[in-house]
Tab-separated table of C-alpha atoms in Angstrom:
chain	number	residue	atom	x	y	z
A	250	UNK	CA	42.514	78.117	139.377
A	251	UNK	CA	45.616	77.384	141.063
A	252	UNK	CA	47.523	80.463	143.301
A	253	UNK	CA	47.050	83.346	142.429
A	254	UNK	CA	49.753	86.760	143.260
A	255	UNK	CA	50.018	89.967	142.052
A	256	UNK	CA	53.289	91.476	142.275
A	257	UNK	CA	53.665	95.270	142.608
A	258	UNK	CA	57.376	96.778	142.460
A	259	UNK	CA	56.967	99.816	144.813
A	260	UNK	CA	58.988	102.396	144.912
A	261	UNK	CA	58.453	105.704	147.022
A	262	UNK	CA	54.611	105.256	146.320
A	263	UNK	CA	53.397	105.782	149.680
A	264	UNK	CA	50.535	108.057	148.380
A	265	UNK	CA	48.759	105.653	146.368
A	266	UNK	CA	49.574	101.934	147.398
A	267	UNK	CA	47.144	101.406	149.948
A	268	UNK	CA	44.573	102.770	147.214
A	269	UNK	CA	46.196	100.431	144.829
A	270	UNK	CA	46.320	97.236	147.155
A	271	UNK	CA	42.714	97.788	147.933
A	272	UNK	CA	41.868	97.774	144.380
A	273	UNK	CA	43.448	94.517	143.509
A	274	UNK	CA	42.190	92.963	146.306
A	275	UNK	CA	38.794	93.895	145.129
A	276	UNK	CA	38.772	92.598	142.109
A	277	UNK	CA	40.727	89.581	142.413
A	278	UNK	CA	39.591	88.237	146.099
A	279	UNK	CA	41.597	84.884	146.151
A	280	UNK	CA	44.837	86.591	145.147
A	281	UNK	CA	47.965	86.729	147.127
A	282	UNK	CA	49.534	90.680	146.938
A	283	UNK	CA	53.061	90.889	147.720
A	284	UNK	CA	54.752	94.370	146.935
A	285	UNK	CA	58.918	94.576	146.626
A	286	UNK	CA	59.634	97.578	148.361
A	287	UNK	CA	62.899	98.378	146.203
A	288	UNK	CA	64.250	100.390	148.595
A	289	UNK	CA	61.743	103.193	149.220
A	290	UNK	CA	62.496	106.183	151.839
A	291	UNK	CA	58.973	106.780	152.541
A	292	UNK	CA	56.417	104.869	154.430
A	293	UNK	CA	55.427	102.680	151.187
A	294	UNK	CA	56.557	99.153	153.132
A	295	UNK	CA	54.198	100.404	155.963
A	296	UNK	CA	51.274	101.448	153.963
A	297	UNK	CA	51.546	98.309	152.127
A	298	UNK	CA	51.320	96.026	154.976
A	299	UNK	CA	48.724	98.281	156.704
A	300	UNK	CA	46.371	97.558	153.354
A	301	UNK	CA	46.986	93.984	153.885
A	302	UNK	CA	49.648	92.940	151.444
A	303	UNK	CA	52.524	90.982	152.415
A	304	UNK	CA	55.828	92.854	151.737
A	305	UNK	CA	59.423	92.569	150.607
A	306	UNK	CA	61.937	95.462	151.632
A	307	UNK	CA	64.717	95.400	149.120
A	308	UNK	CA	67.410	97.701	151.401
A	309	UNK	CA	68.395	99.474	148.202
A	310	UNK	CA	66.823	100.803	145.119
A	311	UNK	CA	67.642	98.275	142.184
A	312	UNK	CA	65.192	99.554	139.719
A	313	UNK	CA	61.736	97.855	137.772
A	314	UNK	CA	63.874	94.808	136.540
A	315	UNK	CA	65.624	93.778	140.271
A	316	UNK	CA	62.091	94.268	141.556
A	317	UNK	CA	60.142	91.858	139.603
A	318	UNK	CA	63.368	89.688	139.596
A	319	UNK	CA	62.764	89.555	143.114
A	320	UNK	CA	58.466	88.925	142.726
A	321	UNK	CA	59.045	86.022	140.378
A	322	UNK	CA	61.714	84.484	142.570
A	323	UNK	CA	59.408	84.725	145.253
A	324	UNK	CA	56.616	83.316	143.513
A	325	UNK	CA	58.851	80.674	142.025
A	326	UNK	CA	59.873	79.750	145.203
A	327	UNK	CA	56.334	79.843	146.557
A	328	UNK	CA	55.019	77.241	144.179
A	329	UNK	CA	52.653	80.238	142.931
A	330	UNK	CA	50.247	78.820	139.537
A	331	UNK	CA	50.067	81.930	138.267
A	332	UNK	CA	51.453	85.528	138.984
A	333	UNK	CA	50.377	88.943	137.807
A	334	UNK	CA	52.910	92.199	137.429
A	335	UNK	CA	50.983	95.387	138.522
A	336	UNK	CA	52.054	98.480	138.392
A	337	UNK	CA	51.967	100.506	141.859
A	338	UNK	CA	51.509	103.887	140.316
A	339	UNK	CA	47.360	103.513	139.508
A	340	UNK	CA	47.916	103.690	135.562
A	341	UNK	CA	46.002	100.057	135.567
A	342	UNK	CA	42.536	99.408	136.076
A	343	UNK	CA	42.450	96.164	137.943
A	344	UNK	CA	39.220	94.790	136.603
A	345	UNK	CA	41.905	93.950	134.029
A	346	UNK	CA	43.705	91.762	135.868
A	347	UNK	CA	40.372	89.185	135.404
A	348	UNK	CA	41.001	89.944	131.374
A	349	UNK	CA	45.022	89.013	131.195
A	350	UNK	CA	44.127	85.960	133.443
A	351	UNK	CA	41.754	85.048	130.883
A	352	UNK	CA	44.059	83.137	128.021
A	353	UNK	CA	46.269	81.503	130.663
A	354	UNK	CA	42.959	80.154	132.725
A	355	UNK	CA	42.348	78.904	128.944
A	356	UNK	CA	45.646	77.173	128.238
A	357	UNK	CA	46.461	79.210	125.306
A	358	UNK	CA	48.994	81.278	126.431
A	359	UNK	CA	51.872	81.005	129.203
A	360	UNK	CA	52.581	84.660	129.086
A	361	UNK	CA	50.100	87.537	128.759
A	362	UNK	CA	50.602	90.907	128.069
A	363	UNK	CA	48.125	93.899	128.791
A	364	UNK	CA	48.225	95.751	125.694
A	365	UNK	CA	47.256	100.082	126.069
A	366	UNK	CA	47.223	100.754	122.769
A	367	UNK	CA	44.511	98.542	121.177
A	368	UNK	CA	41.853	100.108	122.806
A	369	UNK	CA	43.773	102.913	124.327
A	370	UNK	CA	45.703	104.860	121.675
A	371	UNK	CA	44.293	107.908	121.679
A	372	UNK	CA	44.663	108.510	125.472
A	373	UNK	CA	48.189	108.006	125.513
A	374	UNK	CA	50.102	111.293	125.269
A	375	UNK	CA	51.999	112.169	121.973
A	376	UNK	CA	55.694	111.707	123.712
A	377	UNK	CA	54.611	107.965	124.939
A	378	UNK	CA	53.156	107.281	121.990
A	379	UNK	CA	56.976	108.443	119.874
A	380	UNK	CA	58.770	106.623	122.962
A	381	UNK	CA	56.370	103.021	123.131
A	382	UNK	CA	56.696	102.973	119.239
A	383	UNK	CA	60.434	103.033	119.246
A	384	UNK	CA	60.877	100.746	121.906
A	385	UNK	CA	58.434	98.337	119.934
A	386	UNK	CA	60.778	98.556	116.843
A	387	UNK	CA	63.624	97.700	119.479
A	388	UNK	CA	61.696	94.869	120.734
A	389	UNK	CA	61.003	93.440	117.290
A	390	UNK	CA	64.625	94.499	116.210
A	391	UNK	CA	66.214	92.968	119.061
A	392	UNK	CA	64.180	89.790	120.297
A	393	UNK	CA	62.125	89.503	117.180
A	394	UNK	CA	58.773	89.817	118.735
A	395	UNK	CA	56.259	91.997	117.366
A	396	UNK	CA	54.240	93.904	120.346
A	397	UNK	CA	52.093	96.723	120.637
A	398	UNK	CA	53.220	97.688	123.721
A	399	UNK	CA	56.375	96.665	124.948
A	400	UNK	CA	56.342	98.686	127.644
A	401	UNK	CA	53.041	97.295	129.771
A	402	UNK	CA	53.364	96.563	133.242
A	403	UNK	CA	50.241	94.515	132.983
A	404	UNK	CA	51.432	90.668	132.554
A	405	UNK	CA	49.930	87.383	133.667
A	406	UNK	CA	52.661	84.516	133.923
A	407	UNK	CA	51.287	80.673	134.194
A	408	UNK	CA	53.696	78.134	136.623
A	409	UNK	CA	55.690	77.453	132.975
A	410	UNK	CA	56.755	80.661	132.456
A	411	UNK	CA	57.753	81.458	136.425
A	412	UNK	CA	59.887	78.836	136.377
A	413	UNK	CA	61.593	79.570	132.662
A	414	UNK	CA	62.076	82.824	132.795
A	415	UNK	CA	65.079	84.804	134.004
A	416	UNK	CA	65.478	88.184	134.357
A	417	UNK	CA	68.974	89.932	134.168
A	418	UNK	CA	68.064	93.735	133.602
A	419	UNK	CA	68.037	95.831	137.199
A	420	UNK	CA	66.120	98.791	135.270
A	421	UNK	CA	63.298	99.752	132.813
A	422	UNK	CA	64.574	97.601	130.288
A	423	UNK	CA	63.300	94.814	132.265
A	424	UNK	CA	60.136	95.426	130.038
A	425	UNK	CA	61.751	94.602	126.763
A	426	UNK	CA	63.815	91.864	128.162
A	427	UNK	CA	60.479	89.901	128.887
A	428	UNK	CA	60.185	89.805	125.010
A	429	UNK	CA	63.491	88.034	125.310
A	430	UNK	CA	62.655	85.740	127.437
A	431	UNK	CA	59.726	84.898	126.195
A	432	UNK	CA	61.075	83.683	122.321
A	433	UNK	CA	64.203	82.168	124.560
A	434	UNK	CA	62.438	79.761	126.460
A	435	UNK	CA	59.795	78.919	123.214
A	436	UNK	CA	56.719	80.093	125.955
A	437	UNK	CA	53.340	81.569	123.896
A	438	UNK	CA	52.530	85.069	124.260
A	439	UNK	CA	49.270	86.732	123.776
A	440	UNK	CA	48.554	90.187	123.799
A	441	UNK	CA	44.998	91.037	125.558
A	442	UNK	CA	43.387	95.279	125.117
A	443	UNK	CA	43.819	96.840	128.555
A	444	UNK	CA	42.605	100.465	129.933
A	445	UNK	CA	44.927	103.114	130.714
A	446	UNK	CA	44.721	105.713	133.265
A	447	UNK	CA	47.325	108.321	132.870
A	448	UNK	CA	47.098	110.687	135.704
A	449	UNK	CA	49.689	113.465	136.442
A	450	UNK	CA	50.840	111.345	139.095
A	451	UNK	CA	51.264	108.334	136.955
A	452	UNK	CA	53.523	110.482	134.771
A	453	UNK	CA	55.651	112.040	136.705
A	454	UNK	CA	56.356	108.296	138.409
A	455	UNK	CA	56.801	106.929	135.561
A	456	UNK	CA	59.953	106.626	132.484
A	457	UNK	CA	61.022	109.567	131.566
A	458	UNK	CA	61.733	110.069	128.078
A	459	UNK	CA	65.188	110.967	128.301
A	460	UNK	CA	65.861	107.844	129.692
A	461	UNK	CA	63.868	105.679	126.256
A	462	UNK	CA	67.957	106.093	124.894
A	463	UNK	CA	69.515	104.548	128.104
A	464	UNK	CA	67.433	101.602	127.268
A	465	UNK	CA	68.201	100.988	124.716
A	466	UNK	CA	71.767	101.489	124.923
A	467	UNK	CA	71.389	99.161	127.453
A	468	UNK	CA	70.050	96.377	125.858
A	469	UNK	CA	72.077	96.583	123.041
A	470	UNK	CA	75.061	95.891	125.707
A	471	UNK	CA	73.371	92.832	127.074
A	472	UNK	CA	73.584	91.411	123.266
A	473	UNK	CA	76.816	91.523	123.871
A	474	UNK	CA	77.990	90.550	127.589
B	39	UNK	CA	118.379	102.981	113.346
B	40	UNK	CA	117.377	106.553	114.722
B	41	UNK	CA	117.077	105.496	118.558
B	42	UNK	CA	115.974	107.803	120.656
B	43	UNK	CA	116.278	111.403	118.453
B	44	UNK	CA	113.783	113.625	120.283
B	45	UNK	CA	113.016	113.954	124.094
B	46	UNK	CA	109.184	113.228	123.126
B	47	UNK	CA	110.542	109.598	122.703
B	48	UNK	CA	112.219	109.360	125.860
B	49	UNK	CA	109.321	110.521	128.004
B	50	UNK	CA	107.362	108.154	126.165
B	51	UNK	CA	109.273	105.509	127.204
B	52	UNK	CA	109.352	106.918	130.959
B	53	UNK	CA	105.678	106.481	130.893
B	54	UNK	CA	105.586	102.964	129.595
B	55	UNK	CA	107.988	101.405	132.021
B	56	UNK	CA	105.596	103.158	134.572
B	57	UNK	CA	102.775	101.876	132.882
B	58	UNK	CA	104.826	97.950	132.523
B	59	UNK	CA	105.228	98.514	136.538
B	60	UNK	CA	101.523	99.359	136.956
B	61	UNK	CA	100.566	96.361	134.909
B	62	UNK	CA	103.196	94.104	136.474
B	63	UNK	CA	102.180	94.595	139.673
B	64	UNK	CA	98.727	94.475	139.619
B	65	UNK	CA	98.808	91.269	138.630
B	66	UNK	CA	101.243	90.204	140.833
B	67	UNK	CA	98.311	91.194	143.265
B	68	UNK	CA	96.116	89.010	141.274
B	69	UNK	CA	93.840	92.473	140.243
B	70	UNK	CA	93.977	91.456	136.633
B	71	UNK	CA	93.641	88.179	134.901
B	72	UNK	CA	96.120	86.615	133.237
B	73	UNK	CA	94.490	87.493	130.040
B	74	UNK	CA	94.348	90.846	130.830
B	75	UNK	CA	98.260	90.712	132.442
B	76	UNK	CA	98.848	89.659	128.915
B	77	UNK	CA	96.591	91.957	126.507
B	78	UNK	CA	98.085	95.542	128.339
B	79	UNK	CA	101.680	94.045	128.152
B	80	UNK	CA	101.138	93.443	124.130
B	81	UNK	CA	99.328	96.678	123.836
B	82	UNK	CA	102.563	98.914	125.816
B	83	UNK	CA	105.382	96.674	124.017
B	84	UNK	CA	103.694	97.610	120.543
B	85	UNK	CA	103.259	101.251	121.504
B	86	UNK	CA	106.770	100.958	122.836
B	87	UNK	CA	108.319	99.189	119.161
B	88	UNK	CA	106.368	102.735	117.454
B	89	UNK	CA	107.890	105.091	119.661
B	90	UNK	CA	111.483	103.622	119.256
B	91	UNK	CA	110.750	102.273	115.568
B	92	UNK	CA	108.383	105.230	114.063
B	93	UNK	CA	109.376	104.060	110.859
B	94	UNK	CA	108.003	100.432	111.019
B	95	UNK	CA	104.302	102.282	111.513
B	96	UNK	CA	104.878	103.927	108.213
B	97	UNK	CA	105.495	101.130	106.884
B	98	UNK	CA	102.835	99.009	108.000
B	99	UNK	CA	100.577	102.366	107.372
B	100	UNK	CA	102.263	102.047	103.362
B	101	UNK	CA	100.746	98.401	103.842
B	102	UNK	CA	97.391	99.154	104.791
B	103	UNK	CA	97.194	102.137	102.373
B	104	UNK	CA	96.636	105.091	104.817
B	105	UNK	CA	99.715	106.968	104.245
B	106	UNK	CA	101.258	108.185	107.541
B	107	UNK	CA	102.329	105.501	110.549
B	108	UNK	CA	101.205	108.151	113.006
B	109	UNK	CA	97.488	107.656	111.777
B	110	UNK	CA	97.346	104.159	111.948
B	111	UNK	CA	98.489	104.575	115.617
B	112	UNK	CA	95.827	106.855	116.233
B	113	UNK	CA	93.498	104.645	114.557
B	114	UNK	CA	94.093	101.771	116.293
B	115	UNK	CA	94.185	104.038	119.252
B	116	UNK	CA	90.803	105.378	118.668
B	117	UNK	CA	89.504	101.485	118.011
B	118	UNK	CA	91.201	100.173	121.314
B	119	UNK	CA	89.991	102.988	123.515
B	120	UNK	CA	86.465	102.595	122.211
B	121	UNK	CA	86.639	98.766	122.707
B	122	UNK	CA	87.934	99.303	126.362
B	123	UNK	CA	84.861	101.381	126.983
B	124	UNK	CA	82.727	98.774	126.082
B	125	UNK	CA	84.404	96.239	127.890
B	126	UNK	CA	83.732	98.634	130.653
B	127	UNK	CA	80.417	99.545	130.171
B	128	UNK	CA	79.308	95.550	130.303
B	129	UNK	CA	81.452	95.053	133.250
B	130	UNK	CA	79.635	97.740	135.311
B	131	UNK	CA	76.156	95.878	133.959
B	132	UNK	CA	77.446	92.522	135.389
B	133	UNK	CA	78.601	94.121	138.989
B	134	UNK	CA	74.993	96.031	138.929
B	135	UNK	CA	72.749	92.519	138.273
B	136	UNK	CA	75.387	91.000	140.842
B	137	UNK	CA	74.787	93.881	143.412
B	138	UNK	CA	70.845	93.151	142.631
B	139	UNK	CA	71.649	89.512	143.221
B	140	UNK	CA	73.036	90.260	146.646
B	141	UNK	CA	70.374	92.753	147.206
B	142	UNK	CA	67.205	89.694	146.610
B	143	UNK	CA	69.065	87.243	148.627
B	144	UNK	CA	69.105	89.730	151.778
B	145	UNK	CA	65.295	91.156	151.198
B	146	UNK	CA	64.224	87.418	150.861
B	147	UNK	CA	66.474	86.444	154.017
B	148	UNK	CA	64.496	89.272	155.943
B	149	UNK	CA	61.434	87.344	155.565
């Protein structure tokens, strides 16, 4: 199997990280958990380290994209076999983590991608669902990957894929750039169902709407850089 | 040659050997590439040749079929600024991935 880590950008989750930490750990026993702190002014670095993870303190908030930039370099750097993105918040169920693990334990993907709206669609509010459709399009526009959920911050990397890929974006876009990355370096994707649990919490931690445009304003710049 | 019939043109040129100085010395400082020394020195010296010339812009505007040489100055205008925005908007993008850069190095040095 290789090492394991799950990487959980943090930031200002305080509330629910120990809760979240305990639940990986759970399900996936063998697993390093290291959480980038991007800069929180709570206590998230503390309760992080109190659940047992180890933990990165980024002095500054970078956004999504500098903190999984930072998880992957770590993990690259770690000689990690395989690495898991998590998302802090509780949206995930991590009994999934075992089901994105799945095609890469296999050999028949490097890069796997917890899809929420295969088995999920109807549980995702009518604003995501306007919002993850466009920024599919954008994906498929952009990158030329069809996804059907661009978005998910459920993905399983093998050791191929840690070492190819290179993130640029600081910020939410991070998500789509993956897509990039992904048809840039020739690695195979697979797309496995995933749960979702959106909670008020989860929502009000997670992309707004208003800032779907941003995005994509913002990786239409990077086309061009 | 009508040189220099109404005051607009003369505070025009006021403000473009202020804007030569700016350009002059900030890359005397070494602020600005050479490239960009070069780019802001074509771009005042042509706005320069329309204020003193106005005719040659109606001429080139006959040329390009728009009619008036003040348009095509404010379309090119319009064109330039929105191409300096750009080239600002990706510059701020590059110092923001660098300032992430910085930002990994020191969390991972922590460790």
């Amino acid at each position: 199997m290789g090492k394991l880590l799950v990487i959980i950008p943090a930031f200002n989750e305080a509330l629910v990280i120990g809760k979240t930490i305990k639940g990986v750990r759970q399900s996936l026993k063998d697993a390093g958990v290291l959480i980038v702190n991007d800069g929180s002014s709570d206590t998230t670095g503390i309760e992080a380290k109190r659940a047992g993870a180890t933990v990165i303190n980024h002095p500054i908030n970078r956004g999504l994209g500098g903190a999984l930039g930072t998880g992957l370099y770590w993990a690259k750097e770690r000689d990690i076999d395989c690495a898991i993105t998590f998302d802090a918040d509780g949206q995930h169920d991590p009994d999934d983590i075992l089901k994105v693990l799945k095609p890469i334990h296999s050999g028949n993907a490097d890069v796997v991608i917890g899809t929420r709206t295969k088995s999920g669609w109807n549980e995702i509010p009518w604003d995501r669902k306007i919002v993850l459709t466009l920024s599919n399009w954008l994906t498929w526009f952009l990158f030329g990957i069809k996804t059907t959920d661009s978005t998910s911050g459920l993905r399983a990397f093998n050791r191929k894929a840690i070492e190819k890929i290179q993130i640029k974006t600081d910020q939410m876009e991070v998500s789509n750039e993956f897509f990039y990355e992904i048809k840039r370096c020739g690695l195979r994707l697979e797309e496995v169902p995933i749960k979702v649990l959106y909670t008020d919490y989860s929502r009000s931690k997670g992309q707004k709407n208003s800032n779907a445009i941003n995005v994509g304003v913002k990786l239409l710049l990077r086309l061009f850089r | 040659m009508n040189v220099l019939i109404f005051p607009i043109q003369l505070v025009a040129i006021v403000f473009m050997i202020f804007a030569f100085s700016r350009v002059w010395l900030r890359a005397r400082e070494g602020s600005i590439s050479r490239g960009m020394f070069l780019f802001w020195i074509l771009v005042w010296l042509l706005l320069l040749v329309a204020v003193v010339r106005p005719e040659l812009t109606t001429q080139l505007a006959k040329k390009l079929g728009i009619g008036r040489g003040v348009d095509v100055a404010l379309y090119i205008s319009i064109v330039t600024l929105f191409y300096l925005n750009f080239r600002n908007n990706v510059l701020i993008e590059n110092l923001r991935h660098e300032i992430t850069r910085l930002t990994r190095i020191i969390a991972l040095g922590q460790k």
